[in-house]
Coordinates of C-alpha atoms in Angstrom, one line a residue:
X17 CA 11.0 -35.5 75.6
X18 CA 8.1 -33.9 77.4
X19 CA 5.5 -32.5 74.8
X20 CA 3.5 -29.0 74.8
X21 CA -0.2 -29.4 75.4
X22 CA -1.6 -28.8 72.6
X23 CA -5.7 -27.4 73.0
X24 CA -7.8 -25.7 70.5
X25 CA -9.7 -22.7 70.1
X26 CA -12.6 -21.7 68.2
X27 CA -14.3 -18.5 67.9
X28 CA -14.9 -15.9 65.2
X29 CA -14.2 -13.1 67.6
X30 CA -10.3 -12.3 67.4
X31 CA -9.7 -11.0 70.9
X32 CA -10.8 -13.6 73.1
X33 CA -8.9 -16.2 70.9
X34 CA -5.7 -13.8 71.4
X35 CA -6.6 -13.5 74.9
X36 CA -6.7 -17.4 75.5
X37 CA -3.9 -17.9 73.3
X38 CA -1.7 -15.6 75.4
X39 CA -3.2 -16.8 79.0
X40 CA -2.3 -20.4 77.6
X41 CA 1.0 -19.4 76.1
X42 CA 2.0 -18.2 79.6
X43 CA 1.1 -21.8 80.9
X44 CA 3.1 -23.7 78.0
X45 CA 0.7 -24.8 76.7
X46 CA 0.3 -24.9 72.6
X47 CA -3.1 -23.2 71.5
X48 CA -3.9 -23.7 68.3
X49 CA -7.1 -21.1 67.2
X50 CA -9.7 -21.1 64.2
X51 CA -12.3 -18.5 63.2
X52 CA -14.8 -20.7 62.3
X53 CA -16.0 -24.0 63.2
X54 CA -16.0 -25.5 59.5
X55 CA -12.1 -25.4 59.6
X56 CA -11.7 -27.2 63.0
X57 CA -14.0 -29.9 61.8
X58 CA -12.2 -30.5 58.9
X59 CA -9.0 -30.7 60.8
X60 CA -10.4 -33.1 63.5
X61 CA -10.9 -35.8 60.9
X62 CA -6.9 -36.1 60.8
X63 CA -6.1 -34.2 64.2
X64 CA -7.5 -34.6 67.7
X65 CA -6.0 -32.3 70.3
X66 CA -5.8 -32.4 73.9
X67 CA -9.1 -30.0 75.1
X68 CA -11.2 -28.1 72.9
X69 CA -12.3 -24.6 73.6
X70 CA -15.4 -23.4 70.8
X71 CA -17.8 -20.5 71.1
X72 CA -21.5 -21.6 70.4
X73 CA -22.6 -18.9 67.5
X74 CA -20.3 -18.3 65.0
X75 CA -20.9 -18.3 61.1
X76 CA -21.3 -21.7 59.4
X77 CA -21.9 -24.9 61.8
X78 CA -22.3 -23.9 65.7
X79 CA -20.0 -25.0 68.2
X80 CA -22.7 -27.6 69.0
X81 CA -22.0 -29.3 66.0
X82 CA -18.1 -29.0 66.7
X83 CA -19.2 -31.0 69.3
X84 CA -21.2 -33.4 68.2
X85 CA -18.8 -34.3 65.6
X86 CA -15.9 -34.5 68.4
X87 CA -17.8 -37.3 70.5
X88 CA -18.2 -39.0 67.5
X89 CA -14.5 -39.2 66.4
X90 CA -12.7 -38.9 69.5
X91 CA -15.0 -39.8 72.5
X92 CA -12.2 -39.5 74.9
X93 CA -11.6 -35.2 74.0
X94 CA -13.0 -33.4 77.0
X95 CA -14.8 -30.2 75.3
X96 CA -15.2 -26.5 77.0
X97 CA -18.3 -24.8 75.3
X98 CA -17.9 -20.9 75.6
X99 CA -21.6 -19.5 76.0
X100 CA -22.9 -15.8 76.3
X101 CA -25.4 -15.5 79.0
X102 CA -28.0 -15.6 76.7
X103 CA -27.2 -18.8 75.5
X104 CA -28.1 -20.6 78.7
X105 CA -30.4 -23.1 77.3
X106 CA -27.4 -24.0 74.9
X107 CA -25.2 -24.6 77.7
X108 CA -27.8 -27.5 79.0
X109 CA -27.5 -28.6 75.4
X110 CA -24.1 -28.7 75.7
X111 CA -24.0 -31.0 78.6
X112 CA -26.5 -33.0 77.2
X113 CA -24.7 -33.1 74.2
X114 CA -21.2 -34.3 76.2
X115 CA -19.4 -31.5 76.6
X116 CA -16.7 -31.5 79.7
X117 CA -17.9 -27.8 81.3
X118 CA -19.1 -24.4 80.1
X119 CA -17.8 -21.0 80.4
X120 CA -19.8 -18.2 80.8
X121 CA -18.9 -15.1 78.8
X122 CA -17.4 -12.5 79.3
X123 CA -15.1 -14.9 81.8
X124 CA -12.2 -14.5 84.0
X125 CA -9.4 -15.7 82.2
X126 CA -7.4 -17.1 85.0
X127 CA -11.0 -19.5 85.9
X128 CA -10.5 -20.1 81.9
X129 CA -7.0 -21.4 82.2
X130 CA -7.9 -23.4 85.4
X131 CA -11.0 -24.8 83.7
X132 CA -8.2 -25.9 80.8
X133 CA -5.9 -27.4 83.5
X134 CA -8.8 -29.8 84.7
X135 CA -9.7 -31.1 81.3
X136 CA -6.7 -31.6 80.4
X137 CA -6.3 -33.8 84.0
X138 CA -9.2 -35.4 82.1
X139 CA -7.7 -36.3 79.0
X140 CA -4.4 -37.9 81.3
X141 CA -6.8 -40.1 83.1
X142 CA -7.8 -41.7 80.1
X143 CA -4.4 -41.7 78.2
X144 CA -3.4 -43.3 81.8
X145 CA -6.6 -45.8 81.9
X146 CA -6.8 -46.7 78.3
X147 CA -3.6 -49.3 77.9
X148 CA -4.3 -50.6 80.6
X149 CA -8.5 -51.1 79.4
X150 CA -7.4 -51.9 76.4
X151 CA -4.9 -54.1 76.4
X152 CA -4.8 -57.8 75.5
X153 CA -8.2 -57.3 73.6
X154 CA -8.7 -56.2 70.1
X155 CA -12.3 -56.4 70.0
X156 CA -12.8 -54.0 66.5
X157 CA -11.1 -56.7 64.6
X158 CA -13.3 -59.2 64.5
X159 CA -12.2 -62.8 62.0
X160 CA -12.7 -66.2 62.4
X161 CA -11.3 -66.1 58.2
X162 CA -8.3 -68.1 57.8
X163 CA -6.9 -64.7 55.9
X164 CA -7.6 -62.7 59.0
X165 CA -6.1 -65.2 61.2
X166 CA -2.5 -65.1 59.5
X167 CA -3.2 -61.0 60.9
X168 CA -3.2 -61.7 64.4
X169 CA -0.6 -64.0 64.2
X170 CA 1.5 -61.4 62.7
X171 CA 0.9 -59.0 65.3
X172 CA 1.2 -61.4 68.2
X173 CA 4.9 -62.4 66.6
X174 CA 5.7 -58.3 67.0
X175 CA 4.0 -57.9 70.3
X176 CA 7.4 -57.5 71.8
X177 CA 8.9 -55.2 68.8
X178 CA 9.6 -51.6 67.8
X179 CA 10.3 -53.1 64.1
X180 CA 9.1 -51.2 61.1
X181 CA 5.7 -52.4 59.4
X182 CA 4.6 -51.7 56.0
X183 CA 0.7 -53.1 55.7
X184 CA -1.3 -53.5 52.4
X185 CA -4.6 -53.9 51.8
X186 CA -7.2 -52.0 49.6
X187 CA -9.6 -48.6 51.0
X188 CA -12.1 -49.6 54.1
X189 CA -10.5 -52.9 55.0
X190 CA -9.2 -51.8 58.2
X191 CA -5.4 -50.7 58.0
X192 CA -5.5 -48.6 61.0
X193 CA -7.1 -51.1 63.6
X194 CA -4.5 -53.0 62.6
X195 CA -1.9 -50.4 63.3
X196 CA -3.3 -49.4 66.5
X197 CA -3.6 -53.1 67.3
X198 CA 0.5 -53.5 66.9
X199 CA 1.1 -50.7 68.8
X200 CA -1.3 -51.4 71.8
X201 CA 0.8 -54.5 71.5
X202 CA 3.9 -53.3 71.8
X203 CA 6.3 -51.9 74.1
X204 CA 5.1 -48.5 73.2
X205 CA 2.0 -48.8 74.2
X206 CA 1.6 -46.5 77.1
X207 CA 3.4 -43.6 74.7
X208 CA 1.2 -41.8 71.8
X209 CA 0.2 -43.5 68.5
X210 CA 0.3 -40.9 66.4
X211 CA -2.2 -41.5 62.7
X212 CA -1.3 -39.0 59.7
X213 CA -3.1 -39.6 56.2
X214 CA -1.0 -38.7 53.6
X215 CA -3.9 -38.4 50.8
X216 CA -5.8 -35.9 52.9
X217 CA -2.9 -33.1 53.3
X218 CA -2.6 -30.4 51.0
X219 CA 1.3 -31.0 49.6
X220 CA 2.5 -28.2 50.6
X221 CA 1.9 -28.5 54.3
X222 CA 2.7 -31.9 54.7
X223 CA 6.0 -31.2 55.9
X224 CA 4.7 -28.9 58.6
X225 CA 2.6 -31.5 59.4
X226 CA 4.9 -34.1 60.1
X227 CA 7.9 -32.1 61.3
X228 CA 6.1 -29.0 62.6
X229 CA 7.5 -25.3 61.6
X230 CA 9.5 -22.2 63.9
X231 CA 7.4 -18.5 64.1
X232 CA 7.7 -17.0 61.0
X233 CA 8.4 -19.7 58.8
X234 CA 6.1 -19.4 56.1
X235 CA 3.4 -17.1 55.6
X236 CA 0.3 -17.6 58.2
X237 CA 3.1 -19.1 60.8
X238 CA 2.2 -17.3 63.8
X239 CA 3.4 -19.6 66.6
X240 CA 5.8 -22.3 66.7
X241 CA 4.3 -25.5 66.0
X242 CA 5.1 -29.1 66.9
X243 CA 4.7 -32.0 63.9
X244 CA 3.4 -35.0 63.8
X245 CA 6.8 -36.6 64.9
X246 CA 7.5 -35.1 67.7
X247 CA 3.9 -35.7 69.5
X248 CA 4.4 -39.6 69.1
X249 CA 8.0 -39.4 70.3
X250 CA 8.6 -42.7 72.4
X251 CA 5.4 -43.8 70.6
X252 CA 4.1 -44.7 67.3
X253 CA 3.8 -42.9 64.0
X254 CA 1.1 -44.5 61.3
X255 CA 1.5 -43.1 57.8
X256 CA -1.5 -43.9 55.8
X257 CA -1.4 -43.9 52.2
X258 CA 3.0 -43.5 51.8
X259 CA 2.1 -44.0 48.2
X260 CA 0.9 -40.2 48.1
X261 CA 4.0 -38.5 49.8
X262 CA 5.6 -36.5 47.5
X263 CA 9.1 -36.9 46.5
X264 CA 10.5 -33.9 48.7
X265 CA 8.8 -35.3 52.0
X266 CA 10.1 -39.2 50.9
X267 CA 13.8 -37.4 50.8
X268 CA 13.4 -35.8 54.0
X269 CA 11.4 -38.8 55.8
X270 CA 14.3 -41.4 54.8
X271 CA 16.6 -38.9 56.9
X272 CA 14.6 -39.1 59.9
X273 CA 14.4 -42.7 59.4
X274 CA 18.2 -43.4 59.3
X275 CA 19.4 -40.3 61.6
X276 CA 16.3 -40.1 64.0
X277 CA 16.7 -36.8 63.6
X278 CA 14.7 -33.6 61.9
X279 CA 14.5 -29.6 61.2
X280 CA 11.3 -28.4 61.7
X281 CA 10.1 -25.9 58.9
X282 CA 12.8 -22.5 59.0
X283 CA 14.5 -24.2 61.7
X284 CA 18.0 -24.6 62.4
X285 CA 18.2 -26.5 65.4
X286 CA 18.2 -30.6 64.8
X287 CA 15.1 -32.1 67.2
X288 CA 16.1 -36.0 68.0
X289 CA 13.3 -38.4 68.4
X290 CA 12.2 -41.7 69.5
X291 CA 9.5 -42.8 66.9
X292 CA 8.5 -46.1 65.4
X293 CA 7.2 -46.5 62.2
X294 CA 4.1 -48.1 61.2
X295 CA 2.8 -47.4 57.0
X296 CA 0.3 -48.4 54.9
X297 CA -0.8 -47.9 51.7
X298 CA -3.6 -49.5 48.9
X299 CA -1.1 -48.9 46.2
X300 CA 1.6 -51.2 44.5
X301 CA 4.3 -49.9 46.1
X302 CA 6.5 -51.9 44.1
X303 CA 5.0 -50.7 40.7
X304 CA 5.8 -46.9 42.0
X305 CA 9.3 -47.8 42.8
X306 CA 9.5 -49.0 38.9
X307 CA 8.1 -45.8 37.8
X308 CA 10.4 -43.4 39.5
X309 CA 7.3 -41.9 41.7
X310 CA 8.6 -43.6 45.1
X311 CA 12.2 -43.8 46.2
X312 CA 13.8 -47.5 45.9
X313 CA 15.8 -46.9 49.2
X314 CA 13.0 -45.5 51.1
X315 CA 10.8 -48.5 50.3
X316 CA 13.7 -50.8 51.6
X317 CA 13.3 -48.9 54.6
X318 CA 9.9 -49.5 55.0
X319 CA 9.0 -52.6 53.9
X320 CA 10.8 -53.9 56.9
X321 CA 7.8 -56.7 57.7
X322 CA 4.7 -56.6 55.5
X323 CA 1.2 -57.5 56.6
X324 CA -1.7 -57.6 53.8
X325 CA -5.3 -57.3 54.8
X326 CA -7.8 -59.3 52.6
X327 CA -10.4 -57.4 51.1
X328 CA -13.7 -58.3 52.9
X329 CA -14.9 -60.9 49.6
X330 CA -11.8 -62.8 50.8
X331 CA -13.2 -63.2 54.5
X332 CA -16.8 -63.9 53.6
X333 CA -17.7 -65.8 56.4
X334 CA -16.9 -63.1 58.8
X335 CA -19.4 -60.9 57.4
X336 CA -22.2 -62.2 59.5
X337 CA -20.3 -61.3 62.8
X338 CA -19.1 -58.1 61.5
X339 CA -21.9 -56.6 60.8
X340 CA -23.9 -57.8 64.6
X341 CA -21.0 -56.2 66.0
X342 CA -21.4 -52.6 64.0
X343 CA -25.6 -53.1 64.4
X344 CA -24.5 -53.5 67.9
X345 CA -22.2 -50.6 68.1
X346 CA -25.0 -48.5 65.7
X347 CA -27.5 -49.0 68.0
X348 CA -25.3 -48.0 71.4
X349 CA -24.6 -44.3 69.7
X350 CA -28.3 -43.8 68.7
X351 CA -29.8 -45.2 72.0
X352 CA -32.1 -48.1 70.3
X353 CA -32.5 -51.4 70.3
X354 CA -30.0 -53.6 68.0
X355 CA -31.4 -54.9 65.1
X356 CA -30.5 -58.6 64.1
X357 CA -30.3 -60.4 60.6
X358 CA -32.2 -62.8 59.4
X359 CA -30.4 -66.1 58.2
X360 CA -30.9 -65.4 54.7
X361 CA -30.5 -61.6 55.1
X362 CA -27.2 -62.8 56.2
X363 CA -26.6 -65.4 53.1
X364 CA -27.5 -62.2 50.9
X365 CA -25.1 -60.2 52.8
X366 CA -21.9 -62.7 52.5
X367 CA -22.9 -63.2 48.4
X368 CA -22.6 -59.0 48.0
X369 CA -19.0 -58.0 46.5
X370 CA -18.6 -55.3 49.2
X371 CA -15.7 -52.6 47.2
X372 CA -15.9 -50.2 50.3
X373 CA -14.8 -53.5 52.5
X374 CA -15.5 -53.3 56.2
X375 CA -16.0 -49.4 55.8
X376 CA -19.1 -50.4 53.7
X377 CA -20.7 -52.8 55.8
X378 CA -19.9 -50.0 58.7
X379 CA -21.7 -47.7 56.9
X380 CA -24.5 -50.5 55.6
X381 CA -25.1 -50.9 59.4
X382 CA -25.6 -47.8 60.3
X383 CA -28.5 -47.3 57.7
X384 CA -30.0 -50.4 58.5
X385 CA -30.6 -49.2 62.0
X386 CA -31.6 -46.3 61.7
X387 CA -34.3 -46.8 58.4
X388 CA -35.3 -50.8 58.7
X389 CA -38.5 -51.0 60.0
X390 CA -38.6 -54.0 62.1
X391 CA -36.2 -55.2 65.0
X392 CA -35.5 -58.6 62.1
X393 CA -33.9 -57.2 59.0
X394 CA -34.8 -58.8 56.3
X395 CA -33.4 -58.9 52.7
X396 CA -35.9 -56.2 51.4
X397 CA -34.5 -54.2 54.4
X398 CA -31.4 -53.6 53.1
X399 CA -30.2 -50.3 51.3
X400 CA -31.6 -50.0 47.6
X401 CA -28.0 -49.7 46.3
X402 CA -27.4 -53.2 48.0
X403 CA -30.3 -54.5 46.1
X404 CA -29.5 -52.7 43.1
X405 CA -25.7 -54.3 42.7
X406 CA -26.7 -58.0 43.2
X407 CA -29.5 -57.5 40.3
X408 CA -26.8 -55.9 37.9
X409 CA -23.6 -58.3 39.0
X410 CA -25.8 -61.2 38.3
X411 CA -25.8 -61.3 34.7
X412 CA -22.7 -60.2 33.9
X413 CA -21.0 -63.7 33.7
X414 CA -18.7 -64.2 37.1
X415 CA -20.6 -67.5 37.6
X416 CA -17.4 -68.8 38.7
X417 CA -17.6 -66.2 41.6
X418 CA -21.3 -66.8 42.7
X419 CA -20.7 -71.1 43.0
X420 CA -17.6 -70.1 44.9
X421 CA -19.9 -68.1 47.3
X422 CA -22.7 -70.7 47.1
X423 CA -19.8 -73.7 47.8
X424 CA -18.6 -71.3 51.4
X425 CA -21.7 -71.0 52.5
X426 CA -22.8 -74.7 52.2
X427 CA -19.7 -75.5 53.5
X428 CA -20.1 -73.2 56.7
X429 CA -23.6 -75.0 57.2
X430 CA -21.7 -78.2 57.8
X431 CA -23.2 -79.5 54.1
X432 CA -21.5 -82.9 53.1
X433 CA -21.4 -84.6 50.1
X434 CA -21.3 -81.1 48.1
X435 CA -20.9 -82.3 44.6
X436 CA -23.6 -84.8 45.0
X437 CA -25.7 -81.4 45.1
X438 CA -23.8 -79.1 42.4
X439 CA -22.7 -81.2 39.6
X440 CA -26.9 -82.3 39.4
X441 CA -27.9 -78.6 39.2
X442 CA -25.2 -77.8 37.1
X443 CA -26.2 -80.2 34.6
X444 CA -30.0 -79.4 34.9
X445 CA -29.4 -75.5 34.2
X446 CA -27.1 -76.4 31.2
X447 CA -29.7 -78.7 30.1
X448 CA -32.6 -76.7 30.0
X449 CA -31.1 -73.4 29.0
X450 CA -29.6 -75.4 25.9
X451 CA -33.1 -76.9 25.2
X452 CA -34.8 -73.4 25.5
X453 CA -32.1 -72.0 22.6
X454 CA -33.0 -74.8 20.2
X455 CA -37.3 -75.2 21.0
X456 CA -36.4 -78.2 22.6
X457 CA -34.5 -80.4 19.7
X458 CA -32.4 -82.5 21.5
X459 CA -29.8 -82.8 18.8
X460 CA -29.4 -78.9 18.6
X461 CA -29.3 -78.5 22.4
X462 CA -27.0 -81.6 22.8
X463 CA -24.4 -79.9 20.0
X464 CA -24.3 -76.8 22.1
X465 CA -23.6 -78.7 25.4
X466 CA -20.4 -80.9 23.4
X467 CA -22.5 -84.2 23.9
X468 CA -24.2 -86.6 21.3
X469 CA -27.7 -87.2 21.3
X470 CA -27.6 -89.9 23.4
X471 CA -26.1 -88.5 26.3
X472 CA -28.2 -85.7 26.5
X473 CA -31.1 -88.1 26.1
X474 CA -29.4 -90.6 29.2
X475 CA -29.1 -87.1 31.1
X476 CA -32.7 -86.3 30.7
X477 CA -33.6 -89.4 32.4
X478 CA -31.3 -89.7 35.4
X479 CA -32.1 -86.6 36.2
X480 CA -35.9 -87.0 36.2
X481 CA -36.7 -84.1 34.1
X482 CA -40.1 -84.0 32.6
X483 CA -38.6 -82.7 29.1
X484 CA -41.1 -82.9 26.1
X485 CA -38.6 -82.3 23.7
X486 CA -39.2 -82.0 20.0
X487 CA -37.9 -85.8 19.0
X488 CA -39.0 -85.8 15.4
X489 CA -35.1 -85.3 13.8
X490 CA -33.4 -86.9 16.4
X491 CA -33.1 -90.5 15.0
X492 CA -29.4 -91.3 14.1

């Protein structure tokens, strides 16, 4: 099924969007317009189209930050700035900025729709290029983790299937590279994968979203509009956070799912398609079956073949080349020099609890290039809030947790004979923080610790400690 192209345009004067709209109608193309350029950068977080047309000057953020935030998110989306003559020195800052051409207002509209035709030539290159670039090569998901290497297994065993795949794994650990992984993977992957969140659409447009809506269908319907299923058709659909569909949508995605077939919004006339499924969700799927807030036989359908993603304090010792990589990728967007961790920078790093996951360390990487001072980062370099959490998560009792990350680390070194080194310390620490809740008397200290006297005493001594313990009631 051949799709509509499907190209944006932004502008907060109403005729020339219903002139473009009309000139790109007439093409079959499927314009999609917005007054302001607030609203098409909210929808570009969950949305990319296939050209972008924005006016410079509107109210609220300027169609140079439409497109800065475009090359950001989708560096592939070949963008037309519209400029007034007066805005000439904008138009060198849109090139500068990355955008595809300009067009001078007032403008032809047949040079318009021309100018649309060659970006969107543009955007088929790369569609064309990218498989093929792309690949045999996952290089975003980076693990040398046992935990991450049961991942790529899984998604080398269903390199050569269209099977369903339900993956698990908590916010920021990286659901979607692993969804766009499987599908570069798979036989679909020369045909669209297709990403829709479920948490970041309003309810009652998520099934316009997904299965698109006729002219007229609801209230602000002004065109026909193609969903989210029928732009990956012969492709792949990735449903982020299922937990958060509501119970209408579940009901009307388990028909898709067994029929292949859909309505869109007021329509009548059934639309077949060719989709695979890929889902993913943080939540216990299982515990929201149980609770009536997911259906039982729409789970079934789903949870086809599972693949969990560890949380990033379960792959620890991929955190060093995880965050070289993002430094790396950090300093390629801002046009510097990468910065590089220092060998106990990195030690500090791995002993961090990381709750945002990879998306955290992302993020951590980005702020270390641009504020650390030095081309070395050093521990003080770090974010305060970094800082700030290993100082309030070290007294709060998780020893258990911290000699786990102590006994990885050593072991990564290539350390040997590793109890030789911890049961000592151990005993030293229990030692002398029992000595300093008694004033050093033995006996006292030695009651806390479950010993007798005399073993504390024997202790003391193989241990060499220097202990000048008050001895004056210890005789038995």
């Amino acid at each position: 099924m051949s799709r509509a192209d499907n190209i944006w345009i932004v502008d907060d004067d109403r005729s020339i969007r219903w002139v473009l709209e009309k000139a790109l109608q007439q093409e079959g193309m499927e314009p999609v317009s917005f007054d302001n350029a607030d609203t098409a950068l909210s929808r570009l977080q969950r949305q990319c189209p296939d050209v972008l047309v924005s006016d410079i000057r509107m109210p609220g953020s300027s169609g140079l930050d439409l497109l800065a935030a475009a090359r950001e998110q989708h560096p592939n989306l070949p963008v037309i700035i519209m400029t007034a003559h007066s805005d000439l020195d904008s138009a060198v800052a849109s090139y500068q900025g990355g955008a595809f051409e300009y067009l001078p207002k007032p403008f032809d509209v047949d040079e318009a729709v021309a100018l649309v035709r060659r970006a969107l030539a543009h955007t088929r290159e790369q569609e064309a290029l990218a498989p093929e670039q792309e690949l045999g090569r996952t290089p975003e998901i980076i693990g040398e983790a046992p935990a991450m290497q049961e991942v790529f297994r899984a998604i080398g065993r269903l390199s050569h299937s269209n099977i369903t795949v339900l993956i698990n794994g908590e916010s920021g650990t990286g659901k979607e590279l692993v969804a766009q992984a499987l599908h570069r993977h798979s036989p679909r992957a020369r045909n669209p994968f297709i990403a829709l969140n479920m948490a970041a659409i309003p309810k009652d447009l998520m099934e316009s979203e997904l299965f698109g809506h006729e002219k007229g269908a609801f209230t602000g319907a002004a065109s026909q509009r193609r969903g989210r299923f029928e732009q990956a058709d012969g492709g792949t659909l990735f449903l982020d956070e299922i937990g958060d569909m509501p119970a209408e949508t579940q009901t009307r995605l388990l028909r898709v799912l067994a029929d292949g077939e859909f309505y869109r919004v007021g329509g009548h006339t059934p639309i077949k398609v060719d989709v695979r499924i890929i889902a993913a969700t943080h939540q216990n799927l299982e515990g929201l079956v149980q609770s009536g807030k997911f259906r039982e036989d729409l789970f079934h359908r789903l949870n086809v073949i599972r693949i969990h993603i560890p949380k990033l304090a379960e792959r620890r010792e991929d955190i060093p080349a995880l965050a070289q990589h993002f430094l790396t990728k950090a300093a390629l967007e801002l046009s510097v020099e990468p910065k590089v961790l220092k060998p106990q920078t990195q030690d500090y790093m791995r002993s961090l609890a990381w709750p945002g996951n990879v998306r955290q360390l992302e993020n951590t990487c980005r702020w270390i290039t641009v504020m650390a001072s030095s081309r070395e980062v050093l521990v003080d370099d770090l974010p305060p809030e970094l800082l700030n959490q290993h100082q309030e998560s070290a007294p709060d009792g998780h020893w258990e947790h911290s000699l786990r990350t102590w006994a990885d680390q050593e072991l990564a070194r290539g350390t040997t004979d590793l109890l030789d080194i911890a049961v000592p310390a151990f005993e030293r620490i229990m030692i002398e923080t029992a000595l300093k809740h008694t004033a050093g008397r033995r006996r006292d200290a030695a009651q806390l610790l479950g010993w007798g006297r005399n073993t504390l005493t024997r202790k003391i001594k193989e241990l060499g400690m220097n202990m000048d313990g008050n001895d004056d009631d210890d005789t038995e």
